[in-house]
Amino acid sequence: MDIQEVTLEVEKKSLVFRKIMAEIEKVIVGQKNLIEKILVGLLCEGHLLLEGLPGLAKTTAVKTLAAAIKTSFQRIQFTPDLLPADILGTQIYRPNSGTFEIKKGPIFHNIILADEINRAPAKVQSALLEAMQERQVTIGESTFMLERPFLVLATQNPIEHEGTYPLPEAQIDRFMLKIKVDYPTAAEEKKIIERVNDMAGENVKGVVEVHEVESAAKIIRSIHMEEKITDYIVNISRATRNPKEFGLDIGPMIHYGASPRASIWLSRAARAQAFLMGRGYVTPQDVKSMAFDVLRHRIILSYEAEAEGKTSDDLIKVLLERIEVP
Amino acid sequence: MKKPGIGICFILLLVLYILIYPVYCFSQENATDEAISLTALFDRNTAKAGSIIGLTLSFRLPEGATISKPPDIKGLEVFTVVDQQTYNNRISMRLYASQPVLFKTGGISLSYLDKEGKKQVLTAAPVSLNVLSNFGDKPEKAQLRPIQGIMPTRSLFLKYWPWACALIVVIVAGLFIFHLYRKYRRRKLLLEYVDPPHIRAKKDIEDLESQRLFEKGSIKEFYFRFSEIIKRYIENIREFPAAEYTTEEITSHIDNEKDRQILPLLRHSDLVKFADDMPTAAYKEEEVTAVLKYIDETTPVYEPKDFKKSTGGRDK
């Protein structure tokens, strides 16, 4: 397929996603960035880590998305006493028949919201993350494939770190994007109040079939990415590892830079972004608009940066402002 | 008959007297000498500097004479007396030979007080001791290792001054070369920036056209460079780093109506660069003309002193 054909196909299929967005916007006011990034995750089959304070419509957005694409949704509240079997499922002995019956856990849904993932101990986090990676679950001697689409959205509360089990860097790297959920604007907040009073939030309809989402996800790989854009992505990733090479003086601020996995996800995310924009090709803007969400959890800040109150977003901003755009 | 015995006895006694008296006198004389004598005896003939040597002073004093405590001994100033023990007729000493010298004991003397309390001096018969150097036969050629605070050390500066000078020369030469390099770079940059942005942009477009990339089929390459020239020009005349911005970001930063004219061209460049769009030669010419027109319309007017500002304040 040449670019023209891909663009035509993308224009057609991205309409499906516009419908999803429109449906979600019926319930969620603002949070356009959150909704767009969730759709990017859906298209790329990448899991998402949401970070934001309580009450910012994270759960509602995910629930609405699941309803709009007619898929099953399950919310799992992570607590310190949660066990891996509570997520994956277990075998139950039936005395009547003298056999073991498999009871599948809540992970056997299409869209999972792992609420406050850092509240559960490491073994539970590990069980979930393994299932996310392998897209299959083994209970006893039986292995079950997880149905597609399979999307895990994990939330973390940026405050109240006491009694939490922070995700290790290697586990965090498995999340495609880390999305920061911000407060709505004053106008948006006003609209939220009005909408809640109207009870309009309950009118979510399933507007898209699952196979349409899968079909759209397939075309992502056909979206054209010019070699110079690939170079640009590689440059961004490399600059996080060796800023000096790119004339940047932020080296002491970075303890560890982004892994090549970041480059892979950034290229996929840029393609998905181009798709959502109805384009059959990737532009540098697609890369830039996804760079923050792909890189922010993959850049490990040094003590010096933390002492100066710098965040990974500050450093990514510097990188993007200094690396020449093709 | 006359008895001869008495006469013979007398003669025999006389002969005996003559024979014995000198022996008696000699022995009496010797006995007096023996009573007031001093002899010195080292326990060896040679020793190394720094070693401990034993010296025994044997003496005989006249009757009633005494030696002081400690004994007053002279002539051993070359040595350091480590310890000494006084016995009836001898003094045992342990000496430290600190200097390599050939020592002759001609001058060793011991003072004593005779029975009348007068101070008398005994002098020893000469003995010798050769104190050798530790540095072999030619001690003057020995290389002494300096010990800080004990043996005099050679000044570090004197020791290393040739190296220090060489290092200083190398550093000065390095700095000089670096200075020349900086000067060269600055001149090069100045030459690069000697033209105001609009002239430079026009020159760059002219250069690009002269390479005939478009005509040779390198359409993408042409547009990559063409858009870069435009972005650099915008960067130089406006207050934002357009070269590091995407078309969308430039769009959001532009607030000038004239600048908006260039946006469709940048968007079209993106299409060529990233979406394999193939413009015709005529279309490309139109775009080049449009960019030249845009440059003419937006040529900054400034005094020479303001020229630096026109580079966008960027230190290239």
XYZ file of C-alpha atoms in Angstrom, chain A residues 3 26 29 36 42 44 47 55 61 65 74 99 116 119 155 161 180 189 194 204 208 244 259 287 290 305-306 324 326:
29
model
C 0.925 6.405 1.399
C -20.669 12.976 26.316
C -15.753 17.014 30.223
C -6.606 10.523 23.244
C -5.872 0.766 22.650
C -0.985 0.025 20.026
C -0.810 -0.662 28.733
C -11.602 12.710 41.480
C -13.120 7.689 31.408
C -14.415 3.767 26.864
C -13.335 -4.623 35.401
C -12.756 -32.427 40.727
C -3.818 2.309 42.988
C -0.934 -0.294 47.205
C -3.501 4.271 38.413
C 3.232 7.299 49.499
C -0.482 12.674 33.897
C -15.306 22.274 35.938
C -23.986 21.130 35.104
C -23.225 6.022 27.060
C -18.150 0.587 17.872
C 26.398 15.663 25.978
C 15.837 2.152 26.937
C 6.568 12.269 17.865
C 3.814 11.475 22.398
C 17.767 16.731 39.749
C 15.483 15.809 42.614
C 16.649 19.613 15.607
C 13.582 17.116 10.528
